[in-house]
PDB file of C-alpha atoms and ligand atoms in Angstrom:
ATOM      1  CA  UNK C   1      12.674   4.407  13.028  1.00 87.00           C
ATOM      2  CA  UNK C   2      16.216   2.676  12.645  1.00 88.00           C
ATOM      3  CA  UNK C   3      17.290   1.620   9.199  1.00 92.00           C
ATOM      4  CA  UNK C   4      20.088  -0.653   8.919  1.00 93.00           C
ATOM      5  CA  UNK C   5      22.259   0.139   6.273  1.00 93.00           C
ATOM      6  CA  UNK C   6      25.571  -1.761   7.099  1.00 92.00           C
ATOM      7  CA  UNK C   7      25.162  -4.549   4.273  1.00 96.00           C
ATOM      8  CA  UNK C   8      22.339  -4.201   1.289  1.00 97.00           C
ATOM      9  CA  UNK C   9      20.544  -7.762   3.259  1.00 96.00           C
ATOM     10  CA  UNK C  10      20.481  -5.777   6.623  1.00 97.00           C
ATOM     11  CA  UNK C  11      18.624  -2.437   4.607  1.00 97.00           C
ATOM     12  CA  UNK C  12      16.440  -4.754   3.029  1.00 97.00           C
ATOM     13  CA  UNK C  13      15.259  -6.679   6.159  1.00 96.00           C
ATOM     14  CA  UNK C  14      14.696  -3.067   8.080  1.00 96.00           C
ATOM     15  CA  UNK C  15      12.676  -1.585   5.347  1.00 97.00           C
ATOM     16  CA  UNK C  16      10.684  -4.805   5.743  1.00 97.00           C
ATOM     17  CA  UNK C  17      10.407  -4.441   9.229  1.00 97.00           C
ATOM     18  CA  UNK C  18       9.662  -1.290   9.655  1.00 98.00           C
ATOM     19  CA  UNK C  19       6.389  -1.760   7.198  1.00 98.00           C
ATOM     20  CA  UNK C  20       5.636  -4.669   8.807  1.00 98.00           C
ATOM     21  CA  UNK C  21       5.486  -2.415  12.582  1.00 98.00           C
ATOM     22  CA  UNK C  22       3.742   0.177  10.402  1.00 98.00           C
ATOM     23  CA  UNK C  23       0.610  -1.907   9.737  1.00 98.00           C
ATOM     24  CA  UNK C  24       0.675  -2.863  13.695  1.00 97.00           C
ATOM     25  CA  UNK C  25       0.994   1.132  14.855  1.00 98.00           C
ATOM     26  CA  UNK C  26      -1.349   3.826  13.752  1.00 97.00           C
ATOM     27  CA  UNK C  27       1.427   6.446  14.927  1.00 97.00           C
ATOM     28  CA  UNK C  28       4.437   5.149  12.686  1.00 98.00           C
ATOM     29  CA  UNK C  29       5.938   7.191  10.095  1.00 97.00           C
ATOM     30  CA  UNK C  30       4.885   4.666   7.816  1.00 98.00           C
ATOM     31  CA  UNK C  31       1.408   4.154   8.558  1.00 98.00           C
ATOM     32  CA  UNK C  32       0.080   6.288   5.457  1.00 98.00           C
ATOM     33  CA  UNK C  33       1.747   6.294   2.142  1.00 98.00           C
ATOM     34  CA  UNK C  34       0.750   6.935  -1.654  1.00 98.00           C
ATOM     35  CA  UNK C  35      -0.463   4.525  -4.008  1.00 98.00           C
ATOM     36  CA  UNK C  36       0.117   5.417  -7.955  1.00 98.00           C
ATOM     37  CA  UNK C  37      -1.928   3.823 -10.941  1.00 98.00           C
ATOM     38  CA  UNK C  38      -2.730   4.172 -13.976  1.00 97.00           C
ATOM     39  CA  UNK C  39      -5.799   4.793 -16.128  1.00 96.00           C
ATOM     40  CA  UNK C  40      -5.709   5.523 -19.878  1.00 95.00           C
ATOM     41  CA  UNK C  41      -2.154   6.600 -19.912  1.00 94.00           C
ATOM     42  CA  UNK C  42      -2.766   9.132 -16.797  1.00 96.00           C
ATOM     43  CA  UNK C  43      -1.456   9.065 -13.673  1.00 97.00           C
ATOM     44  CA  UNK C  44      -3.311   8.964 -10.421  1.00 98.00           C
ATOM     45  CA  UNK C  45      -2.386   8.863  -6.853  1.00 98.00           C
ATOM     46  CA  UNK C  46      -3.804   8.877  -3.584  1.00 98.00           C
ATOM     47  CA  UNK C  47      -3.402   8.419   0.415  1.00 98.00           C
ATOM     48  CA  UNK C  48      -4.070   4.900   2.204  1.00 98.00           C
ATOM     49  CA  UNK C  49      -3.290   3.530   5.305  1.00 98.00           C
ATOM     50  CA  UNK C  50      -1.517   0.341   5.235  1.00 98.00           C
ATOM     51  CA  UNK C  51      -3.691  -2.285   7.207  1.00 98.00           C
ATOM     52  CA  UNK C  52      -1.200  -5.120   6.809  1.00 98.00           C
ATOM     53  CA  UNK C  53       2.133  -6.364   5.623  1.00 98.00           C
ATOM     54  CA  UNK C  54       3.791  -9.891   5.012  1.00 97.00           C
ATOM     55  CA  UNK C  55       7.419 -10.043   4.556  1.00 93.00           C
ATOM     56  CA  UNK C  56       7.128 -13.553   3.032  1.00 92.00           C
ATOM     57  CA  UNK C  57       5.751 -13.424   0.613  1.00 95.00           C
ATOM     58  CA  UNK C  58       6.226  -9.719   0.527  1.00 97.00           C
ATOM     59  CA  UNK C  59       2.780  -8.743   0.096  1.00 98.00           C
ATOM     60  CA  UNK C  60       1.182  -5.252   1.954  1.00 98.00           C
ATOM     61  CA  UNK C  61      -2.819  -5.005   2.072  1.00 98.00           C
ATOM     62  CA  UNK C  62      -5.115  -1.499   2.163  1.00 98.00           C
ATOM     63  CA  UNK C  63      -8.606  -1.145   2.315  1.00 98.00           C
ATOM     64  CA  UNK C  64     -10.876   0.294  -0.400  1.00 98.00           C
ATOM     65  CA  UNK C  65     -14.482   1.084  -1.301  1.00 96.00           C
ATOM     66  CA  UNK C  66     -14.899  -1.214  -4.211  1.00 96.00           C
ATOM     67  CA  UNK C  67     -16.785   1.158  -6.317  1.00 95.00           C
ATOM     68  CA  UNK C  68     -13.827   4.084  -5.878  1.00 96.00           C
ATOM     69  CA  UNK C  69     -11.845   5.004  -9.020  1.00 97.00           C
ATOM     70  CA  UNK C  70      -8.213   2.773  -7.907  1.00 98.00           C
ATOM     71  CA  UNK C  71     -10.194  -0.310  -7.968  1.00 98.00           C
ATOM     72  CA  UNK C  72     -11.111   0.131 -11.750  1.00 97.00           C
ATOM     73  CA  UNK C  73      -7.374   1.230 -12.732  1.00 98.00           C
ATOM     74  CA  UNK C  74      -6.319  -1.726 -10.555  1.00 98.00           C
ATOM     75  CA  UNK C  75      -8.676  -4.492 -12.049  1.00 97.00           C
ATOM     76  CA  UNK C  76      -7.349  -2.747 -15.838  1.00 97.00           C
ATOM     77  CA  UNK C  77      -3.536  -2.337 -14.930  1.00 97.00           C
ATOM     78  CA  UNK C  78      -2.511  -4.311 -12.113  1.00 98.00           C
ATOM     79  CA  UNK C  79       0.893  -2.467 -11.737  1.00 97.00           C
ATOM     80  CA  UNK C  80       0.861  -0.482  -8.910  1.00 98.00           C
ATOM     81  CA  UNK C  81       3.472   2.453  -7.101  1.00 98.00           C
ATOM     82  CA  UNK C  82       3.801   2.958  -3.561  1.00 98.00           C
ATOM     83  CA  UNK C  83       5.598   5.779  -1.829  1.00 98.00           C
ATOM     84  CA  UNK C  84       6.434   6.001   1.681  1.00 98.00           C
ATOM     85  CA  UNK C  85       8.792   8.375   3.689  1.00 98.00           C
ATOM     86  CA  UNK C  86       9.992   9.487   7.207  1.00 97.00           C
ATOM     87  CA  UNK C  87      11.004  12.448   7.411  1.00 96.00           C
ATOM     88  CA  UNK C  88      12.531  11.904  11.275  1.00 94.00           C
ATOM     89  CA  UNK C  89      14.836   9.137   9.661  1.00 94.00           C
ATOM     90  CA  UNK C  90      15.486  10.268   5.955  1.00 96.00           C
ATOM     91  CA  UNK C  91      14.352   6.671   4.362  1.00 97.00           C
ATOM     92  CA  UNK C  92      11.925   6.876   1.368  1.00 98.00           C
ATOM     93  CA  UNK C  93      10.829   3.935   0.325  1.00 98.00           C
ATOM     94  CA  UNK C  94       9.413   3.207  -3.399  1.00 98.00           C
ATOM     95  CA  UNK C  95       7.872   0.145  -4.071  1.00 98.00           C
ATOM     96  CA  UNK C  96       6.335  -1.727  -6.797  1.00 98.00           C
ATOM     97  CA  UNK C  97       3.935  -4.380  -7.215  1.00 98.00           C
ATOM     98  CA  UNK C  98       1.222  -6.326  -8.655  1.00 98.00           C
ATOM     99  CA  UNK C  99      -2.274  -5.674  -7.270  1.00 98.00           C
ATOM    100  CA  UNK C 100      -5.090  -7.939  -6.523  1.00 98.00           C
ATOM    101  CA  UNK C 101      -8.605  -6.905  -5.544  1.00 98.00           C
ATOM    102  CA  UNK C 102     -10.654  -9.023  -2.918  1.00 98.00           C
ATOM    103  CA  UNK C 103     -14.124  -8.504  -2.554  1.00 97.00           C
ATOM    104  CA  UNK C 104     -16.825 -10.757  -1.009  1.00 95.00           C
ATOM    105  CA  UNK C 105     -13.938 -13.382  -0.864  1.00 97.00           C
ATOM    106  CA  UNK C 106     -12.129 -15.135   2.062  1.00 97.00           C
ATOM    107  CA  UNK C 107      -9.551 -12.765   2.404  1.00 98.00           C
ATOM    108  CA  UNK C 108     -12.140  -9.391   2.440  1.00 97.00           C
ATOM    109  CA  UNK C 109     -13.937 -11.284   5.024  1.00 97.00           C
ATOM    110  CA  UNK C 110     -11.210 -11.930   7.297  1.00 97.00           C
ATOM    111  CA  UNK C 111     -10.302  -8.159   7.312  1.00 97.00           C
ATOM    112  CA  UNK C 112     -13.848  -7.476   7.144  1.00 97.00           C
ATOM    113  CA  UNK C 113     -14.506  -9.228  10.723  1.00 96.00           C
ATOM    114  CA  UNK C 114     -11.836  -6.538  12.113  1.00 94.00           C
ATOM    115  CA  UNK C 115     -13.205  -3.005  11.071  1.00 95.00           C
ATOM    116  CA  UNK C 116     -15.111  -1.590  14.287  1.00 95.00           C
ATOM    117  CA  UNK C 117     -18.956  -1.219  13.177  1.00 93.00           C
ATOM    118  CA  UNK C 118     -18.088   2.799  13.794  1.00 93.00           C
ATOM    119  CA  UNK C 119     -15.846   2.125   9.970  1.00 94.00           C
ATOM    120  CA  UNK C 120     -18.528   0.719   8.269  1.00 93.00           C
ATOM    121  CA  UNK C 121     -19.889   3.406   6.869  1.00 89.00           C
ATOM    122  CA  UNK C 122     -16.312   4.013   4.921  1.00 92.00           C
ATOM    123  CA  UNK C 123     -17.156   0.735   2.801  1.00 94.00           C
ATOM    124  CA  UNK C 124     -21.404   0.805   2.561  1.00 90.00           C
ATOM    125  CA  UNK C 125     -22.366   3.728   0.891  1.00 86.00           C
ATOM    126  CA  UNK C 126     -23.702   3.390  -2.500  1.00 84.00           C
ATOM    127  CA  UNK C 127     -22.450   6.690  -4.294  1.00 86.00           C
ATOM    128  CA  UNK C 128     -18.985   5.921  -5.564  1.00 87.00           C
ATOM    129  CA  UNK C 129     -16.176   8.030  -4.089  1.00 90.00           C
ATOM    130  CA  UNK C 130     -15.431  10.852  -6.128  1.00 91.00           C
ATOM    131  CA  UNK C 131     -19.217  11.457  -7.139  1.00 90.00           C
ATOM    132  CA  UNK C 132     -21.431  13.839  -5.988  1.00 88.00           C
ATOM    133  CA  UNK C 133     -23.421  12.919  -3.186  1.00 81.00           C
ATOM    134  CA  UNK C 134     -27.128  12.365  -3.444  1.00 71.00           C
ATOM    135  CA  UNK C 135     -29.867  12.569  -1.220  1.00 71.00           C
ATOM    136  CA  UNK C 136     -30.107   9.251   1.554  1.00 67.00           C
ATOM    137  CA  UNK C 137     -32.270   6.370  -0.640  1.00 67.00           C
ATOM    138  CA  UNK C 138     -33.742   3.935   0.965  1.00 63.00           C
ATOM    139  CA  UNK C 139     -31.331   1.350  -0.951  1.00 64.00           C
ATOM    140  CA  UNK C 140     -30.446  -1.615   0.988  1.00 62.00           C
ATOM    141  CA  UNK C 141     -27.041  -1.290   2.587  1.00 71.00           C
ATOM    142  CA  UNK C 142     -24.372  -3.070   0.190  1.00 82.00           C
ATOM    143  CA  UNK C 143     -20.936  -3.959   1.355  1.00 91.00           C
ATOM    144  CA  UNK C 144     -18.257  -2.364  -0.720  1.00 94.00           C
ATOM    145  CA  UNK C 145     -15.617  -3.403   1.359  1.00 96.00           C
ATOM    146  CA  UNK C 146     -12.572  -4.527  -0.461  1.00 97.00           C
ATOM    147  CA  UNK C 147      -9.063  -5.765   0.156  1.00 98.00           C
ATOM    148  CA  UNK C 148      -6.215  -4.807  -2.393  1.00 98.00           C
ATOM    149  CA  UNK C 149      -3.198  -7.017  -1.702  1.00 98.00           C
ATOM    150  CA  UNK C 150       0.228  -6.253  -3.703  1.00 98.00           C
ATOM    151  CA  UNK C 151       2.696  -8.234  -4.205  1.00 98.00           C
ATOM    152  CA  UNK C 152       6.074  -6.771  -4.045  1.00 98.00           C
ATOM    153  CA  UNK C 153       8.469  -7.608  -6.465  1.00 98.00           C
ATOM    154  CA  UNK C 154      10.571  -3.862  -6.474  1.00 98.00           C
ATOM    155  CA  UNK C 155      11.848  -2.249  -3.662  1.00 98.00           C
ATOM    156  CA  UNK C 156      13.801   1.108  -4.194  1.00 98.00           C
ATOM    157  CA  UNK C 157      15.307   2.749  -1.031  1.00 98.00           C
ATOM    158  CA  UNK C 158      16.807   5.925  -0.284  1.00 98.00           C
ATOM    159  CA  UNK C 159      18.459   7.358   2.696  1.00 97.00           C
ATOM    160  CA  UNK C 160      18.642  11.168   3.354  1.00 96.00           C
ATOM    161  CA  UNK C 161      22.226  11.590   5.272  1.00 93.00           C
ATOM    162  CA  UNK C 162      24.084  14.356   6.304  1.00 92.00           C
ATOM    163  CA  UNK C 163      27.366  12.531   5.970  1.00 92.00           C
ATOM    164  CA  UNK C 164      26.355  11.484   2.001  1.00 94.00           C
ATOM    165  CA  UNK C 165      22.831  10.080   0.637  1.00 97.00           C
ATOM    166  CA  UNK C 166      22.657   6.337   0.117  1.00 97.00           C
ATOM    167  CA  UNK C 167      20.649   4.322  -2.498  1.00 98.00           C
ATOM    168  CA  UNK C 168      19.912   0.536  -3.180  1.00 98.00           C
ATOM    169  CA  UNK C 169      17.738  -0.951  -5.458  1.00 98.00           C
ATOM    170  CA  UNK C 170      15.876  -4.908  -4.714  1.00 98.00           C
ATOM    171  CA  UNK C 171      14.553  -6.849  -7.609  1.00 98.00           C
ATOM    172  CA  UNK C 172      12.648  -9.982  -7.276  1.00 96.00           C
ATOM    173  CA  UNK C 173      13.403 -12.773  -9.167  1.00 92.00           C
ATOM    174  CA  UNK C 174      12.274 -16.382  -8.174  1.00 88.00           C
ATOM    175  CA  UNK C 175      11.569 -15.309  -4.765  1.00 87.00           C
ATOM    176  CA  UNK C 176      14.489 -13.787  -3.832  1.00 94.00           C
ATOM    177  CA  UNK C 177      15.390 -10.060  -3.628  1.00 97.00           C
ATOM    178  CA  UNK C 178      18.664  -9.011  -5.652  1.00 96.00           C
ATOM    179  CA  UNK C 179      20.012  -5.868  -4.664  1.00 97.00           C
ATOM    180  CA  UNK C 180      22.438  -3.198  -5.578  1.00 97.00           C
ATOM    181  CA  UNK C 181      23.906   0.126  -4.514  1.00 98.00           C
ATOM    182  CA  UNK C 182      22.848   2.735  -6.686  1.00 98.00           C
ATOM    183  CA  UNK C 183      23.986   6.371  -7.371  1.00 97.00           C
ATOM    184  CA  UNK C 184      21.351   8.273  -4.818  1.00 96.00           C
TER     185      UNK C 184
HETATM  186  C1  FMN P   1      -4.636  10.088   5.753  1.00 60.63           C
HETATM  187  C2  FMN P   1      -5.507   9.484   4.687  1.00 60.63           C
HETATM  188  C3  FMN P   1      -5.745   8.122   4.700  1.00 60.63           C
HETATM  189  C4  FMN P   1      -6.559   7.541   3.730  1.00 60.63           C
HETATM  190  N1  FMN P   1      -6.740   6.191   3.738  1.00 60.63           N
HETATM  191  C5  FMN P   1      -7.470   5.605   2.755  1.00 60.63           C
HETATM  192  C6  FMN P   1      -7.557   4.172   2.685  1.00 60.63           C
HETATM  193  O1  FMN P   1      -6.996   3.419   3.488  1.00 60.63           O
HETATM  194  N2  FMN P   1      -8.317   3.654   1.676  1.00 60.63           N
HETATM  195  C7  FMN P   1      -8.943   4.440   0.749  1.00 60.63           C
HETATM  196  O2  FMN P   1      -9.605   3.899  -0.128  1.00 60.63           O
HETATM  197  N3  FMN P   1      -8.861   5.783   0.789  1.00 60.63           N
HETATM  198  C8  FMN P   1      -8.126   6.390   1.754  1.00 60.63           C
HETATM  199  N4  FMN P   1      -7.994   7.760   1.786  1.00 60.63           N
HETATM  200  C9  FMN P   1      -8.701   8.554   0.763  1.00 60.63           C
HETATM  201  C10 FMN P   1      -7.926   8.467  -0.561  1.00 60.63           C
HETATM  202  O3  FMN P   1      -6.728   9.238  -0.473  1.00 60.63           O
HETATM  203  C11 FMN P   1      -8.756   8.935  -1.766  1.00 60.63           C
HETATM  204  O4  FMN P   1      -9.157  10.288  -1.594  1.00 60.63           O
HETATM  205  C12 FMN P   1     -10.011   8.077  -1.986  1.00 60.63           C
HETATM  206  O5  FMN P   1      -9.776   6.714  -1.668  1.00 60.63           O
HETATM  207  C13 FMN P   1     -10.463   8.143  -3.453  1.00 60.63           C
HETATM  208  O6  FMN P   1      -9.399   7.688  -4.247  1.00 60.63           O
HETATM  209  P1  FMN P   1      -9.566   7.249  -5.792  1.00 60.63           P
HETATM  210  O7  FMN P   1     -10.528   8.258  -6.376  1.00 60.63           O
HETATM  211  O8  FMN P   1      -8.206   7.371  -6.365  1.00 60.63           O
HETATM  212  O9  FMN P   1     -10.093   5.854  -5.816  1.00 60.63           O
HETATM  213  C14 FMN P   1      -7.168   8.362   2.725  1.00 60.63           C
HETATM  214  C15 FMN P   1      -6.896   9.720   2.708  1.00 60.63           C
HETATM  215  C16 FMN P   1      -6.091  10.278   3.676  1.00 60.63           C
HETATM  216  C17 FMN P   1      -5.805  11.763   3.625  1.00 60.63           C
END
């Protein structure tokens, strides 16, 4: 993965980029990252894959069982953490954003129409993730399949060099990114 980091636009634009190829290509460094939220003043995080990524608006999408944990903390505090990193190139990425759930809307079904029938299973069991597992029911199969899209609005990025670390920090305000240099 190349970063850019002659000017703070150019690191900005191939951060973007690169998130955007990591939602295309299940082998980039990208491709899984953490997601932090929060739930009665704790902290929880987890693994997801990124499934998709817009630039503009700088939005990035994940798939979730709507009955798992993150969707509750989400749909109570909206503020959400991502973490990404490649080791190879030395860029960590932080972001931070505001998270929407979509279930049973336009958006899930649009995803929806693109898991391979061999997924479903992730998003149509009834026991919630995290819970112990009871015996198969004959319950109806549900579809838990939801869509959490977060906007961007914070975009921290760190480079691991040899030759001296380097830092910048992206704020959005009235849909433009502001950045600065920042002590690594
Ligand atoms: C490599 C990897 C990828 C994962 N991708 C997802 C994902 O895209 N969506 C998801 O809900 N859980 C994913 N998980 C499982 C979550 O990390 C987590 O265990 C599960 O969603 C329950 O999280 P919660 O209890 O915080 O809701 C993944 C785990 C791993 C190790």
């Amino acid at each position: 993965m190349v970063i850019n980091d002659s000017s703070l636009p150019q690191l900005l634009l191939s951060a973007l980029h690169a998130l955007s190829e990591a939602a295309q290509n299940p082998q980039h460094p990208f491709r899984s990252f953490a997601v932090a939220t929060v739930w009665e003043g704790q902290p929880f995080t987890r693994t997801v894959i990124l499934r998709d990524f817009t630039a503009e608006p700088t939005q990035l999408f994940f798939f979730t069982h709507a009955l798992s944990p993150k969707v509750s903390h989400i749909r109570h505090q909206p503020e959400m953490a991502c973490l990404f990193y490649d080791s190879q190139s030395g860029c960590q990425l932080r972001l931070k954003g505001q998270a929407h759930v979509h279930q049973d809307d336009q958006l899930a079904q649009k995803y929806w129409s693109a898991v391979p029938p061999s997924r479903y299973g992730d998003y149509t069991h009834p026991t919630p993730p995290g819970h112990p597992i009871l015996p198969p029911s004959p319950t109806p199969t549900l579809n838990f399949f939801s869509v959490i899209r977060t906007e961007i609005y914070e975009v921290d990025i760190l480079l691991i060099r040899k030759q001296g670390h380097k830092r910048a920090t992206f704020h959005k305000s009235a849909a433009t990114f502001n950045g600065l240099w920042v002590q690594p």
